[in-house]
């Protein structure tokens, strides 16, 4: 691997990164982003396969026989009005690449260029550009349509402002939680607040449901098992002296395994329904399917760790202290092939920033490290059995 060449590529990719940053598109509407990226990939000689959701992948075969390695970048932006003073800040009002997907795409374009110019690798490369990570989960759709067919290893990365540029965060096993949203609707009988005995109060019932739901994690799971039940929205009534006929409770459940996800679903539904019955209310529970937990393969993670340490030194590779209860749909690729998902440091010394905020701006020098990380990881996978 030629790190000098990668530095040159990273400088050449910087204008593409800035263009992508200035032209964000919301989840499910990445039409122009996809078109732009496809043009770049075709010019490099990749064979393009397009999916129904604006996603696509580009394939490139090396000169020798070997495994197929897939690398992925997500494409969608967030509904945030950018507050940076960058010369290339978002030109689309109310939209911003505040989660670093612009850098993910730019890194993968740089990786695409490197392999196009260095075809002496054993195996095949599949570069996946995926839409809709932030909302509905574009990965699952692409997996169902065959994006992982014949793939032997898969790797992805996500920017992290908590890590300095030039460093990487890794974690074996459970890294991101499953996520599902829920809506509980409690129906009683409305009436005048002065005559509660003539009504069936869904708000009182809902209060008991909210408190009871907090016992799921506290009493149905081990203290050492990651699980979350959060209520984020409660609506019922519109006037102080009217008992409403209905109340809604919305929230999210998150777990570290599919089994624990199913356990959360079951307990949440039972508690809501039985509590409602005890208060002579009717209850319906809707759980909206979300992402599965992201589980990094042990062997694949060790392989990428070794590749990064050999390239950047052991001090550059940090084992993350804990998983996160956030969610990431890269998990669906990992259900199809061994692989790993890593954090790419984009922070600056003495500065604190956060993704999903209007002032987020990653260190541009991280483009080099992201490209190099993808290249060295892919090559390590390709030479895994030699």
CSV table of C-alpha atoms in Angstrom, one decimal:
chain,number,residue,atom,x,y,z
A,1,UNK,CA,0.0,0.0,0.0
A,2,UNK,CA,1.3,3.4,-1.0
A,3,UNK,CA,0.5,5.9,1.7
A,4,UNK,CA,2.1,8.7,-0.3
A,5,UNK,CA,-0.3,8.1,-3.1
A,6,UNK,CA,-3.2,8.0,-0.7
A,7,UNK,CA,-2.2,11.4,0.7
A,8,UNK,CA,-2.3,12.8,-2.9
A,9,UNK,CA,-5.7,11.2,-3.5
A,10,UNK,CA,-7.0,12.6,-0.2
A,11,UNK,CA,-6.1,16.1,-1.4
A,12,UNK,CA,-7.8,15.5,-4.7
A,13,UNK,CA,-10.9,14.2,-3.0
A,14,UNK,CA,-11.2,17.3,-0.8
A,15,UNK,CA,-13.1,19.4,-3.4
A,16,UNK,CA,-15.5,16.4,-3.9
A,17,UNK,CA,-16.0,16.3,-0.1
A,18,UNK,CA,-16.8,20.0,-0.1
A,19,UNK,CA,-19.2,19.7,-3.0
A,20,UNK,CA,-21.1,16.9,-1.2
A,21,UNK,CA,-21.2,18.9,2.0
A,22,UNK,CA,-22.7,21.9,0.2
A,23,UNK,CA,-25.3,19.8,-1.5
A,24,UNK,CA,-27.0,17.6,1.1
A,25,UNK,CA,-30.2,15.6,0.5
A,26,UNK,CA,-32.6,14.3,3.0
A,27,UNK,CA,-33.1,10.5,3.7
A,28,UNK,CA,-34.9,8.8,0.8
A,29,UNK,CA,-34.3,11.7,-1.6
A,30,UNK,CA,-30.6,11.3,-2.5
A,31,UNK,CA,-31.2,11.4,-6.3
A,32,UNK,CA,-28.6,14.0,-7.2
A,33,UNK,CA,-26.1,12.7,-4.7
A,34,UNK,CA,-26.4,9.2,-6.2
A,35,UNK,CA,-26.1,10.5,-9.7
A,36,UNK,CA,-23.0,12.5,-8.9
A,37,UNK,CA,-21.4,9.5,-7.2
A,38,UNK,CA,-22.2,7.2,-10.0
A,39,UNK,CA,-20.6,9.5,-12.5
A,40,UNK,CA,-17.4,9.5,-10.4
A,41,UNK,CA,-17.4,5.7,-10.1
A,42,UNK,CA,-18.1,5.1,-13.7
A,43,UNK,CA,-15.2,7.4,-14.7
A,44,UNK,CA,-12.9,5.2,-12.5
A,45,UNK,CA,-14.0,2.0,-14.4
A,46,UNK,CA,-16.4,0.5,-11.8
A,47,UNK,CA,-19.2,-1.7,-12.9
A,48,UNK,CA,-22.4,-0.1,-11.4
A,49,UNK,CA,-25.5,-1.8,-10.1
A,50,UNK,CA,-28.4,0.5,-9.2
A,51,UNK,CA,-31.1,-0.2,-6.6
A,52,UNK,CA,-34.7,1.2,-6.4
A,53,UNK,CA,-33.9,3.4,-3.5
A,54,UNK,CA,-31.1,5.6,-5.1
A,55,UNK,CA,-28.5,3.2,-3.6
A,56,UNK,CA,-25.9,1.6,-5.8
A,57,UNK,CA,-22.7,-0.4,-5.7
A,58,UNK,CA,-19.6,-0.4,-7.8
A,59,UNK,CA,-17.6,-3.6,-8.5
A,60,UNK,CA,-13.9,-3.8,-9.4
A,61,UNK,CA,-12.0,-7.0,-10.0
A,62,UNK,CA,-8.3,-7.3,-9.1
A,63,UNK,CA,-5.6,-9.1,-11.1
A,64,UNK,CA,-5.5,-12.1,-8.8
A,65,UNK,CA,-8.1,-14.5,-7.3
A,66,UNK,CA,-9.3,-13.9,-3.9
A,67,UNK,CA,-12.3,-12.9,-1.7
A,68,UNK,CA,-14.8,-10.2,-2.4
A,69,UNK,CA,-14.6,-7.3,0.1
A,70,UNK,CA,-17.4,-4.8,0.5
A,71,UNK,CA,-17.0,-1.3,1.9
A,72,UNK,CA,-20.0,1.0,2.5
A,73,UNK,CA,-20.7,4.7,2.8
A,74,UNK,CA,-24.1,6.3,3.6
A,75,UNK,CA,-25.4,9.2,1.6
A,76,UNK,CA,-28.2,11.0,3.4
A,77,UNK,CA,-28.2,14.3,5.4
A,78,UNK,CA,-30.2,15.6,8.3
A,79,UNK,CA,-33.0,18.2,8.6
A,80,UNK,CA,-30.7,20.8,10.3
A,81,UNK,CA,-30.0,24.4,9.4
A,82,UNK,CA,-26.2,24.7,9.2
A,83,UNK,CA,-24.7,27.3,11.5
A,84,UNK,CA,-21.0,27.0,10.5
A,85,UNK,CA,-19.2,29.8,8.6
A,86,UNK,CA,-17.6,27.5,6.1
A,87,UNK,CA,-17.2,28.8,2.6
A,88,UNK,CA,-18.8,25.5,1.4
A,89,UNK,CA,-21.6,25.4,3.9
A,90,UNK,CA,-24.9,23.8,2.9
A,91,UNK,CA,-26.6,25.5,-0.1
A,92,UNK,CA,-29.9,23.7,0.7
A,93,UNK,CA,-31.9,25.5,3.4
A,94,UNK,CA,-32.8,23.4,6.4
A,95,UNK,CA,-30.5,20.5,5.3
A,96,UNK,CA,-27.0,19.7,6.5
A,97,UNK,CA,-24.5,16.9,6.5
A,98,UNK,CA,-24.3,17.0,10.3
A,99,UNK,CA,-23.5,13.3,10.7
A,100,UNK,CA,-20.4,13.1,8.5
A,101,UNK,CA,-21.9,11.1,5.7
A,102,UNK,CA,-20.3,13.5,3.3
A,103,UNK,CA,-16.9,12.4,4.6
A,104,UNK,CA,-18.0,8.8,4.5
A,105,UNK,CA,-18.8,9.2,0.7
A,106,UNK,CA,-15.6,11.2,0.0
A,107,UNK,CA,-13.4,8.5,1.7
A,108,UNK,CA,-15.0,5.8,-0.3
A,109,UNK,CA,-14.5,7.8,-3.5
A,110,UNK,CA,-10.8,8.1,-2.5
A,111,UNK,CA,-10.6,4.4,-1.9
A,112,UNK,CA,-12.3,3.7,-5.2
A,113,UNK,CA,-9.6,5.8,-6.9
A,114,UNK,CA,-6.7,4.0,-5.2
A,115,UNK,CA,-7.9,0.6,-6.2
A,116,UNK,CA,-8.7,1.7,-9.7
A,117,UNK,CA,-5.1,2.8,-10.0
A,118,UNK,CA,-3.7,-0.3,-8.2
A,119,UNK,CA,-5.4,-3.3,-9.7
A,120,UNK,CA,-2.7,-5.7,-8.4
A,121,UNK,CA,-4.9,-7.0,-5.6
A,122,UNK,CA,-6.2,-10.5,-5.1
A,123,UNK,CA,-10.0,-10.7,-5.3
A,124,UNK,CA,-12.8,-8.2,-5.9
A,125,UNK,CA,-14.0,-5.0,-4.4
A,126,UNK,CA,-17.6,-3.9,-3.9
A,127,UNK,CA,-18.1,-0.3,-2.9
A,128,UNK,CA,-21.6,0.3,-1.6
A,129,UNK,CA,-23.2,3.8,-1.5
A,130,UNK,CA,-26.3,3.5,0.6
A,131,UNK,CA,-29.2,6.0,1.1
A,132,UNK,CA,-31.6,6.5,4.0
A,133,UNK,CA,-29.5,5.4,6.9
A,134,UNK,CA,-31.0,8.2,9.2
A,135,UNK,CA,-34.6,7.3,8.7
A,136,UNK,CA,-36.0,4.1,7.2
A,137,UNK,CA,-32.9,1.9,6.9
A,138,UNK,CA,-31.6,1.7,3.3
A,139,UNK,CA,-29.3,-1.1,4.2
A,140,UNK,CA,-32.0,-3.7,4.8
A,141,UNK,CA,-33.6,-2.9,1.4
A,142,UNK,CA,-30.3,-3.2,-0.5
A,143,UNK,CA,-29.4,-6.5,1.3
A,144,UNK,CA,-32.8,-7.9,0.3
A,145,UNK,CA,-32.1,-6.9,-3.3
A,146,UNK,CA,-28.8,-8.7,-3.3
A,147,UNK,CA,-26.1,-6.2,-2.5
A,148,UNK,CA,-24.3,-8.7,-0.3
A,149,UNK,CA,-24.4,-11.6,-2.8
A,150,UNK,CA,-20.9,-13.2,-3.1
A,151,UNK,CA,-19.4,-10.9,-0.5
A,152,UNK,CA,-16.9,-12.6,1.8
A,153,UNK,CA,-16.0,-9.6,4.2
A,154,UNK,CA,-17.6,-6.2,4.9
A,155,UNK,CA,-16.2,-3.1,6.6
A,156,UNK,CA,-17.6,0.4,7.3
A,157,UNK,CA,-16.7,3.4,9.2
A,158,UNK,CA,-18.3,6.4,11.0
A,159,UNK,CA,-16.8,9.7,11.9
A,160,UNK,CA,-16.3,10.4,15.6
A,161,UNK,CA,-15.5,13.9,16.9
A,162,UNK,CA,-14.7,12.3,20.3
A,163,UNK,CA,-11.5,10.8,18.7
A,164,UNK,CA,-8.7,12.9,17.3
A,165,UNK,CA,-8.0,12.8,13.6
A,166,UNK,CA,-5.5,10.1,13.0
A,167,UNK,CA,-7.0,7.7,15.5
A,168,UNK,CA,-9.6,5.0,15.2
A,169,UNK,CA,-12.1,3.4,17.6
A,170,UNK,CA,-12.9,-0.4,17.4
A,171,UNK,CA,-15.0,-2.8,19.4
A,172,UNK,CA,-15.5,-6.5,19.1
A,173,UNK,CA,-19.0,-7.9,19.4
A,174,UNK,CA,-22.0,-5.7,20.4
A,175,UNK,CA,-21.4,-2.1,19.3
A,176,UNK,CA,-24.8,-0.5,18.4
A,177,UNK,CA,-28.2,-1.3,19.8
A,178,UNK,CA,-31.4,-2.5,18.1
A,179,UNK,CA,-34.0,0.2,18.0
A,180,UNK,CA,-37.8,0.2,17.7
A,181,UNK,CA,-40.3,3.0,18.2
A,182,UNK,CA,-43.7,2.5,19.9
A,183,UNK,CA,-47.0,4.2,20.3
A,184,UNK,CA,-49.4,3.3,23.0
A,185,UNK,CA,-53.0,4.6,22.6
A,186,UNK,CA,-55.2,4.5,25.7
A,187,UNK,CA,-58.9,5.0,25.3
A,188,UNK,CA,-61.3,5.9,28.1
A,189,UNK,CA,-64.4,7.9,28.3
A,190,UNK,CA,-64.4,11.7,28.3
A,191,UNK,CA,-66.2,13.9,30.7
A,192,UNK,CA,-66.3,17.1,32.8
A,193,UNK,CA,-63.4,17.4,35.3
A,194,UNK,CA,-65.9,18.1,38.0
A,195,UNK,CA,-67.5,14.7,37.6
A,196,UNK,CA,-64.6,12.2,37.2
A,197,UNK,CA,-66.9,9.3,38.4
A,198,UNK,CA,-68.8,9.6,35.2
A,199,UNK,CA,-65.7,9.3,33.0
A,200,UNK,CA,-63.0,6.8,32.5
A,201,UNK,CA,-59.8,8.9,32.7
A,202,UNK,CA,-57.1,7.8,30.2
A,203,UNK,CA,-54.6,10.3,31.6
A,204,UNK,CA,-54.6,8.7,35.1
A,205,UNK,CA,-54.3,5.3,33.4
A,206,UNK,CA,-51.4,6.6,31.2
A,207,UNK,CA,-49.5,7.9,34.2
A,208,UNK,CA,-49.6,4.4,35.7
A,209,UNK,CA,-48.5,2.9,32.4
A,210,UNK,CA,-45.5,5.3,32.2
A,211,UNK,CA,-44.3,4.5,35.6
A,212,UNK,CA,-44.8,0.7,35.1
A,213,UNK,CA,-42.8,0.7,31.9
A,214,UNK,CA,-39.8,1.8,33.8
A,215,UNK,CA,-39.8,-1.4,35.8
A,216,UNK,CA,-39.0,-3.4,32.6
A,217,UNK,CA,-35.3,-2.5,32.6
A,218,UNK,CA,-35.1,-2.2,36.3
A,219,UNK,CA,-36.8,-5.5,37.2
A,220,UNK,CA,-36.9,-7.7,34.1
A,221,UNK,CA,-33.3,-7.4,33.0
A,222,UNK,CA,-30.0,-8.0,34.7
A,223,UNK,CA,-28.2,-4.8,35.8
A,224,UNK,CA,-25.4,-6.0,33.4
A,225,UNK,CA,-27.7,-6.2,30.4
A,226,UNK,CA,-27.9,-3.1,28.2
A,227,UNK,CA,-31.6,-2.1,27.6
A,228,UNK,CA,-33.5,1.1,27.2
A,229,UNK,CA,-37.1,2.1,27.5
A,230,UNK,CA,-37.6,5.8,26.9
A,231,UNK,CA,-40.8,7.8,26.8
A,232,UNK,CA,-40.4,10.8,24.5
A,233,UNK,CA,-43.9,12.1,23.9
A,234,UNK,CA,-47.1,12.2,25.8
A,235,UNK,CA,-50.4,13.7,24.5
A,236,UNK,CA,-53.8,13.8,26.0
A,237,UNK,CA,-56.5,16.5,26.4
A,238,UNK,CA,-56.6,20.1,25.4
A,239,UNK,CA,-58.3,21.9,28.3
A,240,UNK,CA,-57.8,21.9,32.1
A,241,UNK,CA,-61.4,21.1,33.0
A,242,UNK,CA,-62.1,18.3,30.4
A,243,UNK,CA,-61.2,14.7,30.9
A,244,UNK,CA,-60.2,13.5,27.4
A,245,UNK,CA,-61.3,10.3,25.8
A,246,UNK,CA,-57.9,9.3,24.6
A,247,UNK,CA,-54.2,9.6,25.4
A,248,UNK,CA,-51.1,8.6,23.5
A,249,UNK,CA,-47.6,7.7,24.7
A,250,UNK,CA,-44.7,7.4,22.3
A,251,UNK,CA,-41.1,6.2,22.9
A,252,UNK,CA,-38.3,4.0,21.9
A,253,UNK,CA,-37.0,0.6,23.1
A,254,UNK,CA,-33.4,-0.5,22.5
A,255,UNK,CA,-31.5,-3.7,23.2
A,256,UNK,CA,-28.2,-5.5,22.7
A,257,UNK,CA,-29.6,-8.7,21.1
A,258,UNK,CA,-32.6,-9.7,19.1
A,259,UNK,CA,-33.8,-11.9,22.0
A,260,UNK,CA,-33.7,-9.0,24.4
A,261,UNK,CA,-35.4,-6.8,21.8
A,262,UNK,CA,-38.3,-9.3,21.7
A,263,UNK,CA,-38.4,-9.4,25.5
A,264,UNK,CA,-38.8,-5.6,25.6
A,265,UNK,CA,-41.6,-5.8,23.0
A,266,UNK,CA,-43.4,-8.4,25.0
A,267,UNK,CA,-43.2,-6.8,28.4
A,268,UNK,CA,-44.1,-3.3,27.0
A,269,UNK,CA,-47.2,-4.7,25.4
A,270,UNK,CA,-48.3,-6.7,28.4
A,271,UNK,CA,-47.8,-3.9,30.9
A,272,UNK,CA,-49.7,-1.4,28.7
A,273,UNK,CA,-52.6,-3.7,28.0
A,274,UNK,CA,-53.0,-5.1,31.6
A,275,UNK,CA,-52.6,-1.7,33.2
A,276,UNK,CA,-55.2,-0.3,30.9
A,277,UNK,CA,-57.6,-3.1,31.7
A,278,UNK,CA,-57.1,-2.5,35.5
A,279,UNK,CA,-58.3,1.1,34.9
A,280,UNK,CA,-61.2,0.0,32.7
A,281,UNK,CA,-59.6,1.5,29.6
A,282,UNK,CA,-58.9,0.1,26.2
A,283,UNK,CA,-55.4,0.0,24.9
A,284,UNK,CA,-53.6,-0.6,21.6
A,285,UNK,CA,-49.8,-0.9,21.2
A,286,UNK,CA,-48.1,-0.3,17.9
A,287,UNK,CA,-44.4,-1.1,17.6
A,288,UNK,CA,-42.6,0.2,14.6
A,289,UNK,CA,-39.8,-2.1,13.3
A,290,UNK,CA,-36.4,-0.5,13.5
A,291,UNK,CA,-32.8,-1.7,13.2
A,292,UNK,CA,-31.3,-4.9,14.5
A,293,UNK,CA,-28.3,-4.7,16.9
A,294,UNK,CA,-24.9,-4.3,15.3
A,295,UNK,CA,-22.5,-7.1,16.2
A,296,UNK,CA,-18.9,-6.9,15.0
A,297,UNK,CA,-17.4,-10.2,14.0
A,298,UNK,CA,-14.5,-11.1,16.4
A,299,UNK,CA,-12.1,-12.4,13.7
A,300,UNK,CA,-12.8,-9.7,11.2
A,301,UNK,CA,-12.4,-7.0,13.9
A,302,UNK,CA,-9.1,-8.4,14.9
A,303,UNK,CA,-8.0,-8.4,11.3
A,304,UNK,CA,-8.9,-4.7,10.8
A,305,UNK,CA,-7.2,-3.8,14.2
A,306,UNK,CA,-4.0,-5.5,13.0
A,307,UNK,CA,-4.2,-3.8,9.7
A,308,UNK,CA,-4.7,-0.3,11.3
A,309,UNK,CA,-1.9,-0.9,13.8
A,310,UNK,CA,0.5,-2.0,11.1
A,311,UNK,CA,-0.3,1.1,9.1
A,312,UNK,CA,-0.6,3.8,11.8
A,313,UNK,CA,0.9,2.3,14.9
A,314,UNK,CA,-0.7,0.7,18.0
A,315,UNK,CA,-1.3,4.1,19.7
A,316,UNK,CA,-3.7,5.1,16.9
A,317,UNK,CA,-6.1,2.2,17.5
A,318,UNK,CA,-8.3,2.6,20.5
A,319,UNK,CA,-10.6,0.0,22.0
A,320,UNK,CA,-13.9,1.8,22.7
A,321,UNK,CA,-14.8,1.6,26.4
A,322,UNK,CA,-18.5,0.7,25.9
A,323,UNK,CA,-21.0,0.1,23.1
A,324,UNK,CA,-23.6,2.7,22.4
A,325,UNK,CA,-27.4,2.4,22.6
A,326,UNK,CA,-27.7,4.5,19.4
A,327,UNK,CA,-28.5,2.4,16.3
A,328,UNK,CA,-26.8,1.9,12.9
A,329,UNK,CA,-28.2,0.0,9.9
A,330,UNK,CA,-24.8,-1.3,8.9
A,331,UNK,CA,-25.9,-4.1,11.2
A,332,UNK,CA,-27.7,-5.7,8.2
A,333,UNK,CA,-24.5,-6.1,6.2
A,334,UNK,CA,-22.9,-7.8,9.2
A,335,UNK,CA,-25.8,-10.4,9.3
A,336,UNK,CA,-24.7,-11.5,5.8
A,337,UNK,CA,-20.9,-11.6,6.0
A,338,UNK,CA,-18.2,-11.3,8.7
A,339,UNK,CA,-17.0,-7.8,9.1
A,340,UNK,CA,-16.6,-4.8,11.4
A,341,UNK,CA,-17.6,-1.2,11.8
A,342,UNK,CA,-15.1,1.3,13.1
A,343,UNK,CA,-15.0,4.9,14.3
A,344,UNK,CA,-12.9,7.4,12.3
A,345,UNK,CA,-11.4,10.2,14.5
A,346,UNK,CA,-12.3,13.6,13.1
A,347,UNK,CA,-11.8,15.7,16.3
A,348,UNK,CA,-9.3,18.6,16.8
A,349,UNK,CA,-7.2,19.1,20.0
A,350,UNK,CA,-8.9,21.3,22.4
A,351,UNK,CA,-12.2,21.4,20.5
A,352,UNK,CA,-15.5,19.6,21.4
A,353,UNK,CA,-18.2,19.1,18.8
A,354,UNK,CA,-21.0,16.7,18.3
A,355,UNK,CA,-22.6,15.0,15.3
A,356,UNK,CA,-26.3,15.9,14.7
A,357,UNK,CA,-25.6,19.6,15.6
A,358,UNK,CA,-25.7,22.7,13.4
A,359,UNK,CA,-22.0,23.5,14.1
A,360,UNK,CA,-20.5,20.1,13.3
A,361,UNK,CA,-17.5,20.2,11.1
A,362,UNK,CA,-15.0,17.3,10.9
A,363,UNK,CA,-11.3,17.7,10.5
A,364,UNK,CA,-10.7,17.5,6.8
A,365,UNK,CA,-7.3,15.8,7.3
A,366,UNK,CA,-9.3,12.8,8.4
A,367,UNK,CA,-10.0,12.1,4.7
A,368,UNK,CA,-6.5,10.7,4.4
A,369,UNK,CA,-6.9,8.4,7.4
A,370,UNK,CA,-10.3,7.2,6.3
A,371,UNK,CA,-9.1,6.3,2.8
A,372,UNK,CA,-6.0,4.6,4.2
A,373,UNK,CA,-8.1,2.7,6.8
A,374,UNK,CA,-10.4,1.4,4.1
A,375,UNK,CA,-7.6,0.4,1.7
A,376,UNK,CA,-5.5,-1.3,4.4
A,377,UNK,CA,-8.5,-3.2,5.8
A,378,UNK,CA,-9.7,-4.4,2.4
A,379,UNK,CA,-6.2,-5.6,1.5
A,380,UNK,CA,-5.9,-7.4,4.8
A,381,UNK,CA,-9.2,-9.2,4.2
A,382,UNK,CA,-8.1,-10.1,0.7
A,383,UNK,CA,-4.9,-11.7,2.0
A,384,UNK,CA,-6.5,-13.2,5.1
A,385,UNK,CA,-6.0,-16.8,4.1
A,386,UNK,CA,-2.6,-16.5,2.6
